[in-house]
Each structure stands twice: as structure tokens, then as C-alpha cells.
Tab-separated table of C-alpha atoms and ligand atoms in Angstrom:
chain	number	residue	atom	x	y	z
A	1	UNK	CA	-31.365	-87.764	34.152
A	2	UNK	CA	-28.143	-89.888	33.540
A	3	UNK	CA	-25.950	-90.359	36.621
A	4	UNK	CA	-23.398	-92.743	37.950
A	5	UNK	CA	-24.198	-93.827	41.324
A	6	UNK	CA	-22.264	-95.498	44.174
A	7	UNK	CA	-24.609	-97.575	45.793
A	8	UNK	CA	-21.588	-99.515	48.538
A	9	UNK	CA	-18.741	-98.849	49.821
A	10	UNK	CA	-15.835	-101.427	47.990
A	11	UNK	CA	-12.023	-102.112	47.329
A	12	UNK	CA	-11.660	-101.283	43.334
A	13	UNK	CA	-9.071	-104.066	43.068
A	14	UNK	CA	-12.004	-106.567	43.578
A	15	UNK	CA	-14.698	-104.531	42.182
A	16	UNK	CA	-13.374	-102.422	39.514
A	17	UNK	CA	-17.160	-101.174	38.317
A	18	UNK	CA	-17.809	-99.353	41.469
A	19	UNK	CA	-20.174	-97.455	40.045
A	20	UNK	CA	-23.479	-97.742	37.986
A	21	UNK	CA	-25.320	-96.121	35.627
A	22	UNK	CA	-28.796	-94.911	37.063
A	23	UNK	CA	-31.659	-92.658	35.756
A	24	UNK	CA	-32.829	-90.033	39.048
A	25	UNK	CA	-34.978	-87.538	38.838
A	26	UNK	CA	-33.765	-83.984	37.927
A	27	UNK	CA	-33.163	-82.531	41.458
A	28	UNK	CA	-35.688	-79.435	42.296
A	29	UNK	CA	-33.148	-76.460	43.570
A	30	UNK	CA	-34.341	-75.385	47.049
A	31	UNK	CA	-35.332	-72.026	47.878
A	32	UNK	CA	-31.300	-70.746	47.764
A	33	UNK	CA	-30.133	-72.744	45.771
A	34	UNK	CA	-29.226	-73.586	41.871
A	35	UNK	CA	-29.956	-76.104	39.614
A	36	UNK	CA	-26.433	-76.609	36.957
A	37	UNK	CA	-26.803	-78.354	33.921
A	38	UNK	CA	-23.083	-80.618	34.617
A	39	UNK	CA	-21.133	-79.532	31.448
A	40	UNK	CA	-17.826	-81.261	32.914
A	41	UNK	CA	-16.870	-82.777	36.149
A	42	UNK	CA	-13.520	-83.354	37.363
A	43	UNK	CA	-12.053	-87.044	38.618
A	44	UNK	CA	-10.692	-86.707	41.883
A	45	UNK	CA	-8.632	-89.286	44.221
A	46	UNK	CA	-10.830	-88.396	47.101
A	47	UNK	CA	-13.394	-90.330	44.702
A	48	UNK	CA	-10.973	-93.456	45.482
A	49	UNK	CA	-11.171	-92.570	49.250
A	50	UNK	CA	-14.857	-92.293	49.304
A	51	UNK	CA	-15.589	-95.443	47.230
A	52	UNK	CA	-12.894	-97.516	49.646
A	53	UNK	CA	-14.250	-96.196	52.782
A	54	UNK	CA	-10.707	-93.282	53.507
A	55	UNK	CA	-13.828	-90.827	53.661
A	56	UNK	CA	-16.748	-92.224	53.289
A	57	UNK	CA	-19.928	-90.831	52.399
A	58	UNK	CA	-22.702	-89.665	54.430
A	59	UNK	CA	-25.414	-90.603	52.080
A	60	UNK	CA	-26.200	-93.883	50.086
A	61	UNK	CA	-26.527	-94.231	47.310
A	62	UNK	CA	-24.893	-90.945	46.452
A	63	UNK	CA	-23.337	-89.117	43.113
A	64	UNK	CA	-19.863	-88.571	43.240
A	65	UNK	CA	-17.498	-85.603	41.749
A	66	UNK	CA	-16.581	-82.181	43.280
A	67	UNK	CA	-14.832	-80.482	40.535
A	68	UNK	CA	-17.804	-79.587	38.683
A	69	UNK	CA	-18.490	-76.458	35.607
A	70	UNK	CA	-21.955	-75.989	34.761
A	71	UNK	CA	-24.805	-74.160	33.285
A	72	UNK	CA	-27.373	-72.507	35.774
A	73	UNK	CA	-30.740	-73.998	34.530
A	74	UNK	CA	-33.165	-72.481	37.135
A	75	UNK	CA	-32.699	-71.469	40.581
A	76	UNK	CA	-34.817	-71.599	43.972
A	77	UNK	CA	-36.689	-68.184	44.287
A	78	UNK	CA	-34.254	-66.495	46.948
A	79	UNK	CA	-31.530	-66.787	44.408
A	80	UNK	CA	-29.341	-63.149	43.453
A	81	UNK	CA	-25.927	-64.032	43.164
A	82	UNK	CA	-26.716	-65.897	39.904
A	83	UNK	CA	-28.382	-65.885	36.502
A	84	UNK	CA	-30.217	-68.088	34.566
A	85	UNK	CA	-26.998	-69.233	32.154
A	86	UNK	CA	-24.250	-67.997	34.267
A	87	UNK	CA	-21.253	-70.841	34.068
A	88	UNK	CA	-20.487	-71.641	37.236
A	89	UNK	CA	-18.104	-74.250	39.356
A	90	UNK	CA	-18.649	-76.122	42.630
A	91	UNK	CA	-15.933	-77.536	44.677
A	92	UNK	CA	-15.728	-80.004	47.398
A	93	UNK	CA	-17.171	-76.916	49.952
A	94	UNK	CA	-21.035	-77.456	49.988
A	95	UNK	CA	-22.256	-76.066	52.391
A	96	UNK	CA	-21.455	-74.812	55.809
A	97	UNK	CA	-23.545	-73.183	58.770
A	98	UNK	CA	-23.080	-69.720	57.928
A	99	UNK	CA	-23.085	-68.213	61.525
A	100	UNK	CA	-20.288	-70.140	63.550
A	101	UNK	CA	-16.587	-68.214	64.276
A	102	UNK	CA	-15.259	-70.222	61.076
A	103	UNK	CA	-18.017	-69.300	58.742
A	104	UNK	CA	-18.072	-65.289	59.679
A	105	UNK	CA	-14.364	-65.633	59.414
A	106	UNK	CA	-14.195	-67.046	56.246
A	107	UNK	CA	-12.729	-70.511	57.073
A	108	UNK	CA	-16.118	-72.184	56.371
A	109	UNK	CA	-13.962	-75.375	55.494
A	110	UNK	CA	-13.330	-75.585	59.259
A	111	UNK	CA	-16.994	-75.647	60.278
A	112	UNK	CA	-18.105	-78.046	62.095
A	113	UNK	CA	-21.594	-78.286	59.620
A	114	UNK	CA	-19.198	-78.887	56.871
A	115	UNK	CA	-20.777	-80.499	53.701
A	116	UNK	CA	-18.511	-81.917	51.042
A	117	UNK	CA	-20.165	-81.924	46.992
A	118	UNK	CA	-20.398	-85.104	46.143
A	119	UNK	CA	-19.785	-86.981	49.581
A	120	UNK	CA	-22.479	-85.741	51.453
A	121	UNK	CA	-24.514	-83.996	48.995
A	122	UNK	CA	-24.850	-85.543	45.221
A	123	UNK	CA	-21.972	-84.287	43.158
A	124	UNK	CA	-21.388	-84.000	39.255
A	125	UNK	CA	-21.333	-87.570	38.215
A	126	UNK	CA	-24.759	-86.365	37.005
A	127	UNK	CA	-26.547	-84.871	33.797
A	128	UNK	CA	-27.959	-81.894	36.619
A	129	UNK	CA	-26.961	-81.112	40.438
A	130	UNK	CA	-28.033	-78.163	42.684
A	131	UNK	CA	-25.986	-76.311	45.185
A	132	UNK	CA	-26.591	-73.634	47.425
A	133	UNK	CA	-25.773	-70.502	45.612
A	134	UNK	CA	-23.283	-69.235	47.705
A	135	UNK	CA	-20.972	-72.395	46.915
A	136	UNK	CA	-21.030	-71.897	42.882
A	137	UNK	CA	-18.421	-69.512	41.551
A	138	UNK	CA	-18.194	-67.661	38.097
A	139	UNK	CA	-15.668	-69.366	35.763
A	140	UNK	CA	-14.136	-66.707	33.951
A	141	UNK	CA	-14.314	-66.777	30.240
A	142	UNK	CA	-10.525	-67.407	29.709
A	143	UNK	CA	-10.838	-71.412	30.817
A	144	UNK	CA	-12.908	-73.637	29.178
A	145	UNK	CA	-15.290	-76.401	30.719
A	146	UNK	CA	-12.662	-79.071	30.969
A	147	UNK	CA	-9.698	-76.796	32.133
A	148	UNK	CA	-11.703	-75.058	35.017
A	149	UNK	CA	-12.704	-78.140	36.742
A	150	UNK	CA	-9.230	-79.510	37.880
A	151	UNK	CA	-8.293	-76.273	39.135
A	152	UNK	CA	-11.322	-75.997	41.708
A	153	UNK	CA	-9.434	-79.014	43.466
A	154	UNK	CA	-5.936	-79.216	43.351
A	155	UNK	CA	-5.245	-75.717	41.948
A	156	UNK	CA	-7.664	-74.103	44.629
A	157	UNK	CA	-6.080	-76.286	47.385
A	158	UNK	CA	-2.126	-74.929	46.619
A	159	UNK	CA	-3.737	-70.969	46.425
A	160	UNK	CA	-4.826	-72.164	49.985
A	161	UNK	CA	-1.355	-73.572	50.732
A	162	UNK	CA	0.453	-70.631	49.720
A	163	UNK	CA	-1.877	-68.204	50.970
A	164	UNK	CA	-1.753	-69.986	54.761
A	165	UNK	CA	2.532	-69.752	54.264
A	166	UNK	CA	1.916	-65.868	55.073
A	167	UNK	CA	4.857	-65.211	52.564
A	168	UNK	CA	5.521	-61.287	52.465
A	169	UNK	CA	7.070	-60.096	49.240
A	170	UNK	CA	11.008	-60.456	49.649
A	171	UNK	CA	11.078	-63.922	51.861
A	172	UNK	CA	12.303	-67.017	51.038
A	173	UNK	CA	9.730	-70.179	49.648
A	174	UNK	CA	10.639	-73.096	49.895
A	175	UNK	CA	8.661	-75.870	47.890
A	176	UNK	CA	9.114	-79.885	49.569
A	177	UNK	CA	7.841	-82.485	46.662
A	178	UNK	CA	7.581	-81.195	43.427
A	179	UNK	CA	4.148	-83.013	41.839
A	180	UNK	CA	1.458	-81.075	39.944
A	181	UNK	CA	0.144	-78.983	42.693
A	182	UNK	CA	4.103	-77.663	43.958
A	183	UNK	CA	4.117	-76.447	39.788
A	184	UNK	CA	0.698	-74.164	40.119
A	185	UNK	CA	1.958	-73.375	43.829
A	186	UNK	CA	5.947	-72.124	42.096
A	187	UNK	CA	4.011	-70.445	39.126
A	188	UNK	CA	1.777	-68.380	41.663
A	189	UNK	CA	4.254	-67.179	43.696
A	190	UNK	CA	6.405	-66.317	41.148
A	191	UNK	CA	3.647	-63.698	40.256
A	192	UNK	CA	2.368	-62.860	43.701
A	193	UNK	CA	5.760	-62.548	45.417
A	194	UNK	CA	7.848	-61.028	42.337
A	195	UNK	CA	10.418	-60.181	44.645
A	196	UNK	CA	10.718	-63.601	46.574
A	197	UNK	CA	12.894	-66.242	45.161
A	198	UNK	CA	11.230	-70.100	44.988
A	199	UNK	CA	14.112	-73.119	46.600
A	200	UNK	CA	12.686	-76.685	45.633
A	201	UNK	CA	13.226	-79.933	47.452
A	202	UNK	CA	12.625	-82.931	44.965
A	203	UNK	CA	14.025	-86.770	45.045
A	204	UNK	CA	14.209	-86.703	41.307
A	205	UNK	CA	16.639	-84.913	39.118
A	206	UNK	CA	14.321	-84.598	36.230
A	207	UNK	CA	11.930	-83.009	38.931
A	208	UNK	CA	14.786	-80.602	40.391
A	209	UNK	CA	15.569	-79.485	36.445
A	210	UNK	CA	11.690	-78.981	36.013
A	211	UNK	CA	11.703	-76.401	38.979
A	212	UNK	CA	15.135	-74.231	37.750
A	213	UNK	CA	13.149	-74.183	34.482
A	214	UNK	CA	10.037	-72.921	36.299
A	215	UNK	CA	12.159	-70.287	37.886
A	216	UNK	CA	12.826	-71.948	40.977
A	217	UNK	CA	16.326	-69.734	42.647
A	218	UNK	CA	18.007	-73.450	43.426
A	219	UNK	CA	16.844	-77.138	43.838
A	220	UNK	CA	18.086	-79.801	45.692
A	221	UNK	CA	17.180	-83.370	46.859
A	222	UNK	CA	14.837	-83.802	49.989
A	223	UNK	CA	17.534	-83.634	52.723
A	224	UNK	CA	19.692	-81.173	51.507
A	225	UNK	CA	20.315	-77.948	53.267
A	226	UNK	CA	19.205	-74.846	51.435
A	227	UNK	CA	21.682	-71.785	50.875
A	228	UNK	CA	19.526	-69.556	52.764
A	229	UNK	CA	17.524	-69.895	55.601
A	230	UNK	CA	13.650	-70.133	54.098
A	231	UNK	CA	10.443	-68.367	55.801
A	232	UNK	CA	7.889	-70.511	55.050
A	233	UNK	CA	7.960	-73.653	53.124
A	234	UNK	CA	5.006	-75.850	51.601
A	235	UNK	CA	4.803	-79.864	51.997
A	236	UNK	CA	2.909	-81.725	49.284
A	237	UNK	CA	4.640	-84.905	49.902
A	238	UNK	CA	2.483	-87.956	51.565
A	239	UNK	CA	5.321	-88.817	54.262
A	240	UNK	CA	7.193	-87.422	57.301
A	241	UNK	CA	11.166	-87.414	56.082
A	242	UNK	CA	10.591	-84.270	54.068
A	243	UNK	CA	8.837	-82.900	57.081
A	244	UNK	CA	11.758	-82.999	59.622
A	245	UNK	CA	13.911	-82.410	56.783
A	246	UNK	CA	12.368	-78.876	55.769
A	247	UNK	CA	12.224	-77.986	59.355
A	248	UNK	CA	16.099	-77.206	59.644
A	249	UNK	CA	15.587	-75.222	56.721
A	250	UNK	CA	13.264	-72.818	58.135
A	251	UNK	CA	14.269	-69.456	59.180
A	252	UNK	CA	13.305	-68.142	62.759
A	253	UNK	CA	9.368	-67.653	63.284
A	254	UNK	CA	9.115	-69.353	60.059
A	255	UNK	CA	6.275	-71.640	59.101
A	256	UNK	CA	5.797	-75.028	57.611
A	257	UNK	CA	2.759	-75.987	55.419
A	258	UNK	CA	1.553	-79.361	55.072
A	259	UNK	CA	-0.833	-79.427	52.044
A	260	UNK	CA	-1.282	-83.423	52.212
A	261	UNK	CA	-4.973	-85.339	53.374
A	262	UNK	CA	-2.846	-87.667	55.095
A	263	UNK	CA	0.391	-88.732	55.574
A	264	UNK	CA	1.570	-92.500	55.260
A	265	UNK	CA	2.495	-94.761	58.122
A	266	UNK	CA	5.490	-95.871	56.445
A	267	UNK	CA	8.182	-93.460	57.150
A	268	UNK	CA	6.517	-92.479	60.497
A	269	UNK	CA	9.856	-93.526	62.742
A	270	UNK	CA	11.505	-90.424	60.422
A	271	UNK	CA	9.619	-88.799	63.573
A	272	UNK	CA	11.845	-89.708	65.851
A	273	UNK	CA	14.735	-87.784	64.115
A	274	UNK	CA	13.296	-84.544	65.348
A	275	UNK	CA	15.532	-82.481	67.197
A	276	UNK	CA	14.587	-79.710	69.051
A	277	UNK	CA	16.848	-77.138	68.705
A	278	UNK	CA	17.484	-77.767	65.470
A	279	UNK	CA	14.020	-78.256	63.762
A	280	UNK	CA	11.294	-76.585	66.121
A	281	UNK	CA	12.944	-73.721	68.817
A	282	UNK	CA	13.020	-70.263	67.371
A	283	UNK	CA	9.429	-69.817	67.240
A	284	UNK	CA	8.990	-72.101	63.941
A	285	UNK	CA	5.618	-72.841	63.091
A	286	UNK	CA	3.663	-76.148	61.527
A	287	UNK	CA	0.597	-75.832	59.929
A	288	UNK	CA	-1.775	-78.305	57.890
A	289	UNK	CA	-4.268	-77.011	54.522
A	290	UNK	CA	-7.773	-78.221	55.323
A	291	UNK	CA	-8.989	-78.442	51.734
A	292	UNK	CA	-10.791	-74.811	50.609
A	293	UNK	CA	-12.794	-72.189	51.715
A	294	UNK	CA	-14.827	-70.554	49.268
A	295	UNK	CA	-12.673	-67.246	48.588
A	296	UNK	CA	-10.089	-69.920	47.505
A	297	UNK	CA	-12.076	-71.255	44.887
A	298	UNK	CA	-13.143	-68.120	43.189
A	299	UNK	CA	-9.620	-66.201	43.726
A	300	UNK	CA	-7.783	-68.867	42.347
A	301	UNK	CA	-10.263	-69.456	39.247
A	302	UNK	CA	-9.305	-65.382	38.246
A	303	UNK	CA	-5.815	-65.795	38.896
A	304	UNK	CA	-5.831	-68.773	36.690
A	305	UNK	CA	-7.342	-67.184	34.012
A	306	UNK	CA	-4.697	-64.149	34.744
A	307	UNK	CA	-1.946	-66.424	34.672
A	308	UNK	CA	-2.694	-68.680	31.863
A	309	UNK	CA	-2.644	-71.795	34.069
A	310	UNK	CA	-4.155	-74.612	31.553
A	311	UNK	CA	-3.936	-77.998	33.455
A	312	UNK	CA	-3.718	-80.600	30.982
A	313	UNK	CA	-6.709	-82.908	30.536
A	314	UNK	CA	-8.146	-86.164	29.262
A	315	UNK	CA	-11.386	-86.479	28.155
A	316	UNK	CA	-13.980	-89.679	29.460
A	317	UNK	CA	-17.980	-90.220	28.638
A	318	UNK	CA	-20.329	-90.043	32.240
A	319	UNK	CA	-20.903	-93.805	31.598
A	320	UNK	CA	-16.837	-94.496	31.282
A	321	UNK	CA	-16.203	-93.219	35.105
A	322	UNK	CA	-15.382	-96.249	36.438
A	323	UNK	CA	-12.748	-96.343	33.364
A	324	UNK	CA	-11.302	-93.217	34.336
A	325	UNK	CA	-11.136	-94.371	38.210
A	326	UNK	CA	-9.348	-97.539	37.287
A	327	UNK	CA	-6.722	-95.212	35.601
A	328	UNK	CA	-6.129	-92.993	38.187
A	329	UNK	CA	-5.970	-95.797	40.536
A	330	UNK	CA	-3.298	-97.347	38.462
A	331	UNK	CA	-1.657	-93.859	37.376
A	332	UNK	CA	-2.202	-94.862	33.796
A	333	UNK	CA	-1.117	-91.637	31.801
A	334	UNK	CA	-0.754	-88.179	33.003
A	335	UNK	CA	-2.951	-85.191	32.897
A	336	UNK	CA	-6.107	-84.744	34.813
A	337	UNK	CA	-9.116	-86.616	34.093
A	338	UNK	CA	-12.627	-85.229	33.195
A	339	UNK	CA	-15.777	-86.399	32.568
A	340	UNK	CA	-17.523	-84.785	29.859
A	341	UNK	CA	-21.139	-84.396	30.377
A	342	UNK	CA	-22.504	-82.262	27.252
B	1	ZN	ZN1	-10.554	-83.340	44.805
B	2	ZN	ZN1	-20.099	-72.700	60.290
């Protein structure tokens, strides 16, 4: 089969080919697990962060891509959750022990056997990948190949978000940074929380207008002080000001979500603005999203579908990866990026 293979770790402003095209064997599904026929596979930053060494991988040389749709082709003989042409999605969830507090809990993505699609297992950069079967979800019928496979990343990651914010019906939101995954975030707690009302912290104006048209209650710029005191409020920026900033905002026992991998060095002294009456006393809460667990996938895939949420996309061959790297890299045009398999 065709795959594109990352054979060493490299900065993609000296090497801009990272990958290469290679011809492996079809992988034989073990006995749990499925083999998919890749239909589409997302393009992730976390492939940046692999191929520059952020996260590297486990494995060498290994097959990239963790937003995958598929075809189930065959499947390993203790196989029942799926059929032989099911369409199914994998996200960066693996694997994971299955018997430690996390796993039996349902946070699998805190295990400490944690296995990441495409990092330390070969991903969908590939014409076939398998997966054990309990880490490939249905994709309902409402999205098509190339719309489900951004959502099993970013989209899956903000259900997480929103679902760790502990948000009863009535409270306050409040949304810091306003990118792509703050819009799914806004237009899912608009319909889970009908009764809340959504306050949105964003430098830009264009950004602030974008969340009042969303339905966003109010919007203002990263410091400002909201009208109302907020319960919980969700971070998807990369730095620290909107951090201390959102604290102040927070009602007692409120919480703070930080959906970000990591946060930047670069505004790191913001830090030392933190007061502690002011931003932590009162019982406030901080909390970080560690990527998904598996209900997040397949909840947020049907609430998708419910909601109508069709991420934009842009189309690239398998062999054109490094291509669509280079662009994301550089931010060159919006809308996520697919490959498209078959
Ligand atoms: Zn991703
Ligand atoms: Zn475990």
C-alpha cells in the first residue's frame, strides 16, 4: 500500500519534504482489532510537533495522521463492535490499558499506557491502518469523509473543554480567544445550555463582531471586565495574559479551562500579575483539557451531525502531504486540511 512515512525527526524550515512516499505492506488487524480502508485523513499541527521533535514519536519510521474516516475492510476474529463496511473514525486515542482507575473511569486519555494514532502506532497517512476496535467510532451519515475528520480533533477536543467547565444550564460561559475551536465550543453551548448566555474575550474586533453574531450575550477585548461575574470560562489562547485576565472574571467556586497543548514562554512574566484575592480565593478552580477520551469522540461526532457543524475543508492527494504541512506551517489559507485517500 501507498503511505507517507517519516523516517527522522527534522525542522521543516530546512527540510520542507519531511516526509516520503513508501510502499508497506497492508497491516494484518490483530485479534481485536480492525483493518480501515483510509478514505480521508485529517492534517493536524501535532503532525508539526511530531516531525520537529514537540512530541515525538515512539516508533521510526512511523505513519502520521490521527483524524482519520475509513472503511472497515476485515477485522481480527474477536471483533463485535464493528462490521465489515461500517465507516468509522479514529482519533489521536489508540489505545489505553483498559483496567487502570482512568480507563474504568472513562478518562483513558489520562492513562498512563496511553497510545496516540499516528505517533506511536501508524496513523492515516496510509492507503489501510488497523486500530483496536474499541478506538474506531461510527461516523454518522449526516458528515461526509472530509467533514468528519477535522472534527475528531479539534471539534472533539472543545466537547471535552466544555464538558470539563461543568456548566449547569443557567450559568454564565465565558469564552477567552476566539479561533476555530472557541466557534464549535459557542455553537455547542448555545444548544446544550439554552438557558446560559455565552461572554467572549477576543483581541480583535472583527473576532468580537463574529461572536455577537454567533450569539455570544457581550464581547470584549482580553482584559476587559465582564458585566457579570462568569462560572466557568474556557482558554484556547497559547499564552498566560488571558489566563490571569479571565481569572477576575470568574464567579465564586468557578472554574477555568485551559484547552491549549502548551502555552508560550513569551508572556510568562504576565504570571507575576496574579493576585490572590482577586484572581484565585473564593474557591476558583483551574483546570487543563488533556486531548480526548473516547466518549468525546463519538458524542461529539452525533452532536455534529445534530447541529449541522460542517468545518470547512481543503482537499490534498496522500503524495501532496508535505504540501499541505508546509501550508499549515505557514497558515497559507484557511479551512482545515485533508488528505484524500480514495
Ligand atoms: Zn490533532
Ligand atoms: Zn489505563
Amino acid at each position: 500500500m501507498q503511505a507517507m512515512i517519516l523516517r527522522q525527526l527534522c525542522d521543516i524550515a530546512e527540510n520542507p519534504r519531511p516526509l516520503e512516499p513508501a510502499d508497506l505492506p497492508v497491516p494484518e488487524p490483530a485479534a481485536n482489532e480492525l483493518l480501515v480502508k483510509v478514505l480521508t485523513c485529517g492534517v493536524c499541527h501535532t503532525e508539526l510537533d511530531e516531525i520537529e521533535g514537540r512530541t515525538p514519536p515512539s516508533l521510526l519510521p512511523v505513519v502520521l495522521g490521527h483524524q482519520v474516516v475509513g472503511t472497515v475492510v476485515a477485522s481480527g476474529r474477536d471483533v463485535a463492535a464493528h462490521a465489515i463496511g461500517d465507516r468509522v473514525g479514529i482519533a489521536w486515542i489508540y489505545s489505553a490499558c483498559g483496567a487502570c482507575d482512568f480507563c474504568l473511569t472513562g478518562d483513558e486519555n489520562l492513562c498512563k499506557e496511553f497510545k496516540a494514532t499516528g505517533r506511536d502506532a501508524n496513523g492515516g497517512y496510509a492507503e489501510y491502518m488497523t486500530v483496536p476496535e474499541g478506538f474506531a467510532y461510527g461516523i454518522p451519515d449526516a458528515l461526509t469523509d472530509a467533514e468528519a475528520a477535522p472534527l475528531l480533533c479539534a471539534g472533539a477536543i472543545g466537547y471535552r473543554s466544555l464538558r470539563l467547565a461543568k456548566l449547569e444550564d443557567g450559568q454564565n460561559l465565558g469564552l477567552t480567544g476566539f479561533g476555530a475551536s472557541a466557534h464549535l465550543v459557542l455553537k455547542l453551548a448555545i444548544h446544550q445550555y439554552p438557558k446560559s448566555r455565552c461572554f467572549v474575550f477576543a483581541r480583535s474586533e472583527r473576532e468580537r463582531e463574529f461572536a455577537l453574531d454567533l450569539g455570544a450575550v457581550w464581547a470584549g477585548d482580553t482584559e476587559a471586565e465582564s458585566p457579570e461575574r462568569l462560572h466557568a470560562i474556557i482558554d484556547t489562547t497559547p499564552v498566560w495574559k488571558p489566563v490571569v485576565e479571565a481569572l477576575k472574571n470568574l464567579e465564586s467556586g468557578g472554574r477555568l479551562v485551559i484547552n491549549a497543548i502548551r502555552k508560550e514562554d513569551s508572556d510568562k512574566d504576565y504570571l507575576l500579575k496574579l493576585d490572590y484575592p482577586t484572581h484565585l480565593w473564593d474557591e476558583k478552580e483551574i483546570k487543563s483539557v488533556a486531548n480526548v477520551a473516547r466518549r468525546d469522540a463519538s458524542e461529539f461526532l452525533a452532536l455534529a451531525a445534530e447541529l449541522g457543524i460542517r468545518p470547512e475543508t481543503q482537499e490534498f492527494a496522500l503524495l501532496d502531504a508535505n504540501q499541505a504541512l508546509l501550508e499549515l506551517k505557514t497558515g497559507k489559507i484557511r479551512g482545515a486540511k485533508v488528505l484524500r485517500i480514495r
